[in-house]
Amino acid sequence: MSVETEPRLERRVPWFEGDVPPEKVPEKYRLSRAFVPKGRYLDPEFLKLELERVFTKAWLMACRVEELPGVGCFVEYEIGGHSILIVREAKDSIRAYFNACRHRGTRLARGRGRVGSLICPFHGWRWNLDGSIRLVLDREEFVPRSDDDLGLVQVRAEQWGGFVFINMDPEARPLLEYLDPIPRIFEPFQFEHMRYRWFKSVLLPCNWKTALDGFLEAYHVAGTHPQLFRFDKSNTNIASLKELENRMWAPTTVYERHAHYSSVGQKKNVVAENAAKDPSDRGSTEAITDERLAVALSVQYIADDMRGLENERSWRAAEALKTAEVPEGTTAGQHYLQLYRELSLAEGYDWPQITAQQWAEAGTAWNVFPNTILLPNQGSVFGYRARPNGLDPDSCLFEIFSLDQVPVADYDKKRDFQPQFFEDFREADLGEIFTQDLMNAKEVTVGMHSPSFDGHRLSEEQEMTIYNHHRVADRFLWAD
Ligand code: FES
Ligand SMILES: [Fe+2]
């Protein structure tokens, strides 16, 4: 006989060891089945709790290794009221420090740059790049203090896939454990051999989670990006009934901390129903019947509009596919990958083999808890990151970056990199798809403030990535 010791909320997402029973969560923030109360987005008090208990304990993606090409290069990472410096202290060592002087607290450095030592702008105390104190002016006037006491306070910094993550909690478990199963699943994608194509950050008038939520499900594609159903871009009206049947269907998978959705095309039952009605219907759109064109135009639309996830080589492979002889027994998609592979190898790129099983596990978009999203593809990756803007729950800094694999000969080559910031996303030249997504941010926020609205009612198939984020946050917020 099993004895239920804790009340268990019925939910689609499994219970993981360490999940918080509902009664531990204040009622106004309590999740119920596929429902997220709006206070978790709108209350300044909830944001304060996130800043105190989530961002100070979770591993946070702070920058890419390539942003610290030489000894003495640093990047400042800000979150909430915290400022942290990530510094290359030696050729093969990156460390992070709280960006605060040990004398009277002054912030030591801003933005990004390169220094020989860290020097406080106020009274000139200095530290070596390894954080040890180098100079205290008139030290004899101070109460004797050990060098340890005067050293910069370290923040954990560990790396995976060319990313540097930081953690303010000295007791945190190692990054690779925290990220599980992401490092295993993404091993063949070789993120470490990718470099920035571009990085844009924008201010959005919404909660930091609202910004991420818009990219954590593909359920919105029919409503927000109807053009993706037809490669004829003149058709931007809301999808016809037929197109809605053919829409992308993207069920979610959740793990202990992270979650992803996978775009798999039509729901299985819809495919079966359509095939019964019309045996020639294999789920293609009405507009394009040549499978080669369907594959090629969708690759090229993403490459041209989003300038990421696809790259210049995959664009050319798609172009070649349009007129290619597709061998018997091979789909247009498989043949496209074959063309992309040949082109890549011929031009000095590695082509790691990704098995069908690995593609299936990789999914489409991952929430790397708490505030990063990764969209993997062969040769290119998109990443998004959202951070609260000060203590305003209705404002955030949203960042989008596009990474491309580089040729093998360039793995050790240093490159210039400049992130771009835009106060208004409409000036960021982000293309049609991103613009459609970002337009939603304000509308969601205005609507959420309506007294008629109590919380998100989520799809139990396609929006559990969003629910999962809140489930995991509860473990940080209310575990003790
Ligand atoms: S506050 Fe930094 S040296 Fe005085
Ligand atoms: Fe979208």
XYZ file of C-alpha atoms and ligand atoms in Angstrom:
485
model
C 0.000 0.000 0.000
C 1.417 3.381 -0.875
C 0.986 6.184 1.583
C 0.642 9.684 0.178
C 2.603 11.876 2.565
C 2.237 15.141 0.695
C -0.660 16.547 -1.236
C 0.020 16.000 -4.913
C -1.323 18.367 -7.474
C -2.579 16.627 -10.551
C -0.456 17.855 -13.443
C 0.952 16.805 -16.784
C 4.536 17.554 -15.773
C 5.926 14.689 -13.659
C 6.829 15.140 -10.006
C 10.574 15.252 -9.567
C 12.353 14.624 -6.316
C 12.741 17.971 -4.577
C 9.608 19.506 -6.097
C 7.755 21.716 -3.671
C 4.340 20.557 -2.473
C 1.664 23.136 -3.277
C 0.873 24.089 0.323
C 4.395 25.456 0.749
C 3.714 28.104 -1.895
C 1.700 31.211 -0.906
C -1.751 30.847 -2.365
C -1.536 33.837 -4.675
C 1.535 32.332 -6.376
C 0.460 28.702 -6.269
C 0.472 26.761 -9.530
C -2.485 24.572 -10.268
C -3.061 22.210 -13.126
C -1.714 23.976 -16.253
C -2.444 27.325 -14.620
C 0.048 30.042 -13.610
C -1.259 32.933 -11.472
C -0.502 36.345 -12.926
C 1.139 37.646 -9.741
C 4.194 35.618 -10.648
C 4.657 38.059 -13.538
C 3.258 41.300 -12.243
C 4.030 41.605 -8.517
C 7.153 43.588 -7.601
C 7.313 41.372 -4.514
C 7.593 38.245 -6.661
C 10.405 39.800 -8.699
C 12.222 40.595 -5.452
C 11.931 36.968 -4.419
C 13.262 35.826 -7.782
C 16.213 38.172 -7.449
C 16.979 36.988 -3.933
C 16.366 33.281 -4.312
C 16.562 32.244 -7.956
C 19.200 34.416 -9.587
C 21.574 34.112 -6.633
C 21.385 30.313 -6.612
C 21.013 29.172 -10.217
C 23.730 28.906 -12.839
C 23.376 31.857 -15.212
C 24.764 32.100 -18.714
C 26.966 35.194 -18.459
C 28.927 35.364 -21.725
C 30.773 33.366 -24.356
C 34.413 32.365 -23.973
C 35.144 34.241 -27.220
C 34.230 37.504 -25.474
C 37.358 37.073 -23.360
C 40.014 36.524 -26.030
C 43.083 37.725 -24.119
C 44.432 37.750 -20.567
C 42.900 40.736 -18.767
C 39.746 40.840 -20.904
C 36.615 41.229 -18.822
C 32.838 41.294 -19.258
C 30.452 42.741 -16.711
C 27.282 40.721 -16.128
C 24.462 42.474 -14.332
C 21.374 40.887 -12.933
C 18.978 42.535 -10.536
C 21.166 44.710 -8.351
C 24.190 42.453 -8.781
C 27.196 43.210 -10.919
C 29.721 40.485 -11.596
C 32.985 40.681 -13.502
C 34.036 37.733 -15.605
C 37.770 37.980 -16.227
C 40.290 35.963 -18.187
C 42.954 35.827 -15.503
C 45.309 33.511 -17.392
C 45.496 31.986 -20.854
C 43.479 28.967 -19.799
C 41.561 30.309 -16.819
C 38.434 32.408 -16.504
C 37.246 33.632 -13.110
C 34.363 35.733 -11.869
C 34.222 38.251 -9.018
C 31.594 40.378 -7.386
C 32.223 43.783 -8.919
C 32.700 45.577 -5.611
C 35.739 47.194 -4.041
C 36.821 45.769 -0.675
C 37.427 49.311 0.622
C 34.115 51.122 0.365
C 32.282 49.027 -2.149
C 32.763 50.985 -5.375
C 31.975 49.143 -8.598
C 35.340 48.386 -10.167
C 34.638 48.167 -13.889
C 31.790 48.661 -16.338
C 30.788 46.970 -19.578
C 33.657 45.181 -21.200
C 37.322 45.870 -21.796
C 40.875 44.757 -21.139
C 43.049 45.614 -18.142
C 46.419 44.678 -16.675
C 45.019 44.729 -13.157
C 41.706 45.726 -11.623
C 41.899 49.242 -10.233
C 39.230 50.884 -8.121
C 38.336 54.265 -9.626
C 37.750 55.806 -6.166
C 40.962 55.493 -4.106
C 43.012 53.342 -6.420
C 43.191 50.015 -4.626
C 44.423 47.373 -7.040
C 43.977 43.652 -7.572
C 45.799 41.124 -9.673
C 43.679 39.355 -12.264
C 43.513 36.322 -9.973
C 41.657 38.498 -7.447
C 44.518 38.838 -4.956
C 45.155 42.299 -3.530
C 48.099 44.084 -5.099
C 47.985 47.582 -3.642
C 46.314 49.432 -0.794
C 47.385 53.040 -0.687
C 48.783 53.900 2.797
C 48.000 50.410 3.997
C 49.756 51.096 7.332
C 46.924 53.455 8.278
C 44.387 50.623 8.213
C 43.603 48.003 10.809
C 45.877 45.088 9.880
C 43.909 42.788 7.563
C 45.017 39.661 5.796
C 45.445 39.680 2.038
C 42.657 37.119 1.956
C 40.270 39.547 3.568
C 41.143 42.157 0.975
C 40.986 39.852 -2.048
C 38.076 40.119 -4.468
C 35.197 37.837 -3.582
C 34.866 35.090 -6.150
C 31.733 33.991 -7.890
C 31.676 30.461 -9.313
C 32.445 30.435 -13.048
C 32.330 27.259 -15.136
C 32.137 26.572 -18.840
C 30.151 24.449 -21.210
C 29.848 24.583 -25.008
C 31.794 27.838 -25.279
C 29.498 29.538 -22.737
C 30.661 30.893 -19.375
C 28.094 30.414 -16.633
C 28.310 32.015 -13.204
C 26.747 31.095 -9.886
C 26.689 33.319 -6.816
C 26.072 30.354 -4.532
C 29.397 28.884 -3.354
C 27.559 25.660 -2.451
C 25.994 25.163 -5.882
C 26.540 21.820 -7.530
C 28.815 21.787 -10.588
C 27.533 23.348 -13.791
C 27.541 20.131 -15.819
C 25.325 18.430 -13.253
C 23.004 21.398 -13.199
C 22.719 21.445 -16.989
C 21.998 17.733 -17.303
C 20.904 16.385 -19.820
C 21.807 19.312 -22.083
C 25.585 18.666 -22.372
C 24.985 15.033 -23.323
C 22.292 15.803 -25.876
C 24.152 18.683 -27.504
C 27.553 17.097 -27.658
C 27.361 16.430 -31.437
C 26.232 20.003 -32.143
C 29.649 21.317 -31.039
C 28.511 24.652 -29.621
C 32.103 25.264 -28.580
C 33.096 25.628 -32.230
C 30.541 28.331 -32.852
C 31.111 32.068 -32.760
C 28.801 35.057 -32.664
C 27.415 36.259 -35.963
C 25.507 38.969 -34.116
C 24.171 39.860 -30.687
C 21.359 42.354 -30.158
C 19.748 43.423 -26.926
C 16.525 45.381 -26.643
C 14.410 46.790 -23.845
C 10.961 45.224 -23.725
C 7.940 46.507 -21.809
C 7.187 43.158 -20.203
C 8.263 40.832 -17.460
C 11.495 38.953 -18.165
C 9.557 35.676 -18.203
C 6.949 37.004 -20.644
C 9.794 37.739 -23.053
C 11.046 34.154 -22.748
C 7.593 32.546 -22.789
C 7.007 33.904 -26.288
C 9.868 31.689 -27.477
C 9.133 28.654 -25.346
C 6.291 27.276 -27.383
C 5.405 27.013 -31.061
C 1.684 27.032 -30.321
C 1.678 30.760 -31.186
C 2.961 30.193 -34.712
C -0.527 29.928 -36.276
C -1.655 33.172 -34.654
C 1.548 35.210 -34.730
C 3.472 33.976 -37.766
C 0.846 32.789 -40.264
C 3.290 33.410 -43.108
C 5.254 30.363 -41.984
C 2.463 28.146 -43.282
C 2.929 29.285 -46.810
C 6.076 30.157 -48.525
C 4.148 32.708 -50.512
C 4.885 35.695 -48.292
C 2.006 37.729 -49.701
C -0.357 35.612 -47.615
C -0.084 37.061 -44.152
C -3.722 36.713 -43.170
C -4.602 34.490 -40.290
C -4.235 30.916 -41.373
C -7.166 29.283 -43.114
C -8.788 26.288 -41.502
C -6.800 24.017 -43.755
C -3.578 25.688 -42.729
C -4.447 25.437 -39.078
C -4.797 21.708 -39.521
C -1.412 21.681 -41.139
C 0.150 23.840 -38.504
C 3.262 23.107 -36.559
C 2.475 21.031 -33.529
C 5.119 21.189 -30.856
C 4.733 19.009 -27.777
C 6.969 19.692 -24.810
C 9.357 17.524 -22.830
C 10.454 18.426 -19.324
C 13.449 17.367 -17.304
C 14.341 18.040 -13.694
C 15.250 21.660 -14.418
C 15.165 22.333 -18.127
C 12.531 21.767 -20.789
C 12.108 21.895 -24.523
C 9.498 21.787 -27.206
C 9.856 19.883 -30.457
C 8.251 21.042 -33.674
C 6.967 17.917 -35.306
C 4.469 19.225 -37.834
C 0.911 18.020 -37.715
C -0.609 16.231 -34.776
C -0.550 12.512 -35.522
C -4.332 12.170 -35.466
C -4.724 15.057 -37.939
C -2.248 13.451 -40.327
C -4.183 10.199 -40.090
C -7.559 11.908 -40.623
C -6.328 13.845 -43.655
C -4.722 10.792 -45.168
C -8.008 8.914 -44.799
C -9.836 11.742 -46.590
C -7.181 12.180 -49.253
C -4.422 9.576 -49.582
C -2.137 12.049 -51.366
C -2.117 14.417 -48.357
C 1.117 13.969 -46.491
C 0.883 17.130 -44.502
C 2.316 19.534 -47.040
C 0.805 22.981 -47.489
C -1.514 23.745 -50.363
C 0.811 26.326 -51.844
C 3.850 24.130 -52.422
C 3.611 20.614 -53.713
C 7.260 20.114 -54.680
C 8.872 18.822 -51.496
C 12.261 20.170 -52.564
C 10.862 23.672 -52.813
C 9.077 23.369 -49.473
C 12.337 22.442 -47.731
C 14.478 24.931 -49.641
C 12.158 27.902 -49.225
C 11.667 27.336 -45.536
C 15.446 27.137 -44.948
C 15.981 30.270 -47.019
C 13.161 32.200 -45.375
C 14.634 31.549 -41.921
C 18.151 32.332 -43.196
C 17.062 35.596 -44.854
C 14.563 36.816 -42.287
C 16.067 35.715 -38.976
C 19.724 35.693 -39.981
C 20.359 32.798 -37.700
C 19.616 29.129 -37.137
C 20.563 28.769 -40.788
C 23.710 30.125 -42.360
C 25.178 31.077 -45.654
C 26.153 27.464 -46.438
C 22.762 26.032 -45.563
C 21.201 28.756 -47.759
C 23.336 27.631 -50.709
C 22.543 23.976 -50.043
C 18.835 24.906 -50.104
C 19.338 26.716 -53.404
C 21.001 23.639 -54.895
C 18.166 21.451 -53.628
C 15.566 23.317 -55.691
C 16.798 21.714 -58.905
C 18.544 18.638 -57.502
C 17.719 15.042 -58.467
C 16.561 13.557 -55.186
C 17.608 9.879 -55.157
C 14.908 7.200 -54.821
C 14.151 6.387 -51.223
C 15.526 9.717 -49.936
C 13.371 12.598 -48.742
C 14.028 16.161 -49.849
C 15.032 16.978 -46.252
C 17.602 14.183 -46.182
C 18.973 15.201 -49.546
C 19.242 18.810 -48.421
C 21.330 17.709 -45.415
C 23.522 15.685 -47.757
C 24.132 18.762 -49.949
C 24.796 20.915 -46.867
C 27.247 18.306 -45.586
C 29.195 18.088 -48.875
C 29.412 21.835 -49.112
C 30.583 22.155 -45.504
C 33.298 19.511 -45.758
C 34.544 20.974 -49.043
C 34.888 24.384 -47.401
C 36.840 23.281 -44.334
C 34.037 22.810 -41.803
C 33.691 19.786 -39.601
C 30.447 17.867 -40.067
C 29.632 16.087 -36.831
C 27.190 13.281 -37.525
C 23.909 13.831 -35.677
C 21.795 10.704 -35.536
C 17.998 10.706 -35.907
C 17.782 9.833 -32.224
C 20.004 12.813 -31.339
C 17.922 15.144 -33.488
C 14.787 13.921 -31.756
C 16.301 14.479 -28.321
C 17.640 17.894 -29.256
C 14.124 19.220 -29.858
C 13.543 22.719 -31.178
C 13.959 25.201 -28.324
C 15.208 24.694 -24.778
C 14.692 26.696 -21.673
C 18.014 26.500 -19.886
C 16.642 27.394 -16.500
C 16.179 30.135 -15.546
C 16.637 32.750 -18.238
C 18.270 31.377 -21.359
C 16.792 29.704 -24.423
C 18.802 27.740 -26.967
C 17.608 26.653 -30.402
C 20.011 24.118 -31.830
C 20.644 23.405 -35.471
C 23.503 21.862 -37.383
C 26.068 24.585 -37.975
C 24.111 27.431 -36.356
C 22.364 28.165 -33.098
C 20.069 30.856 -31.763
C 20.199 31.944 -28.153
C 17.920 34.236 -26.182
C 18.390 35.607 -22.696
C 16.113 37.787 -20.591
C 16.979 39.739 -17.471
C 14.817 41.898 -15.263
C 15.399 45.615 -15.755
C 15.975 46.907 -12.240
C 13.073 46.274 -9.888
C 10.334 46.904 -12.437
C 8.477 43.629 -13.102
C 7.101 45.087 -16.348
C 10.459 45.777 -17.962
C 13.288 43.582 -19.126
C 16.406 43.429 -21.204
C 15.956 40.836 -23.915
C 18.936 39.579 -25.853
C 19.097 37.576 -29.050
C 22.287 36.106 -30.424
C 23.106 34.124 -33.499
C 26.035 31.697 -33.439
C 27.641 30.054 -36.458
C 30.068 27.177 -36.636
C 33.494 28.325 -37.860
C 35.894 26.431 -40.151
C 38.259 24.047 -38.375
C 41.209 26.293 -39.221
C 39.577 29.169 -37.300
C 38.913 27.419 -33.978
C 41.725 29.340 -32.263
C 41.349 32.539 -34.207
C 40.317 35.609 -32.205
C 37.561 37.750 -33.654
C 36.183 41.161 -32.918
C 32.787 41.132 -31.340
C 30.508 44.022 -30.482
C 27.072 43.503 -28.963
C 24.439 46.005 -30.078
C 21.837 47.615 -27.846
C 18.527 49.153 -28.985
C 16.113 50.867 -26.682
C 13.342 50.215 -29.209
C 13.298 46.776 -30.839
C 11.743 48.257 -33.990
C 15.092 49.888 -34.671
C 17.060 46.668 -34.275
C 16.397 45.352 -37.804
C 15.353 41.980 -36.460
C 13.275 40.808 -39.411
C 9.625 39.858 -39.720
C 9.454 36.841 -37.399
C 11.202 38.413 -34.402
C 9.277 41.642 -34.858
C 5.989 39.720 -34.742
C 7.141 37.953 -31.570
C 8.306 41.071 -29.819
C 5.116 42.968 -30.681
C 3.270 40.508 -28.441
C 5.290 41.404 -25.346
C 3.496 44.648 -24.583
C 0.037 43.350 -25.491
C 0.415 40.379 -23.139
C 1.516 42.694 -20.357
C -1.302 45.202 -20.793
C -3.842 42.384 -20.893
C -2.381 40.625 -17.869
C -2.917 43.790 -15.821
C -6.639 43.677 -16.555
C -8.679 42.803 -13.449
C -10.506 40.278 -15.606
C -7.362 38.216 -16.025
C -6.193 35.885 -13.280
C -3.444 33.819 -14.861
C -2.157 31.804 -17.781
C -4.282 28.852 -18.899
C -1.716 26.674 -20.630
C -1.905 23.878 -23.164
C -0.932 20.654 -21.452
C 0.777 19.454 -24.594
C 2.435 22.479 -26.089
C 3.045 24.965 -23.288
C 4.478 22.857 -20.507
C 7.868 24.478 -21.034
C 6.309 27.584 -19.484
C 4.696 25.662 -16.650
C 7.944 23.823 -16.043
C 9.834 27.054 -15.568
C 7.517 27.961 -12.699
C 7.707 24.476 -11.208
C 11.502 24.691 -11.126
C 11.408 28.251 -9.783
C 9.279 26.990 -6.889
C 12.124 24.685 -5.901
C 14.373 27.718 -5.517
C 11.725 29.976 -4.011
C 10.000 27.820 -1.429
C 12.094 24.695 -0.857
C 12.780 25.423 2.819
S 36.287 52.519 -2.618
Fe 37.652 51.420 -3.812
S 39.567 52.157 -3.223
Fe 38.173 53.216 -1.992
Fe 7.521 33.275 -32.617
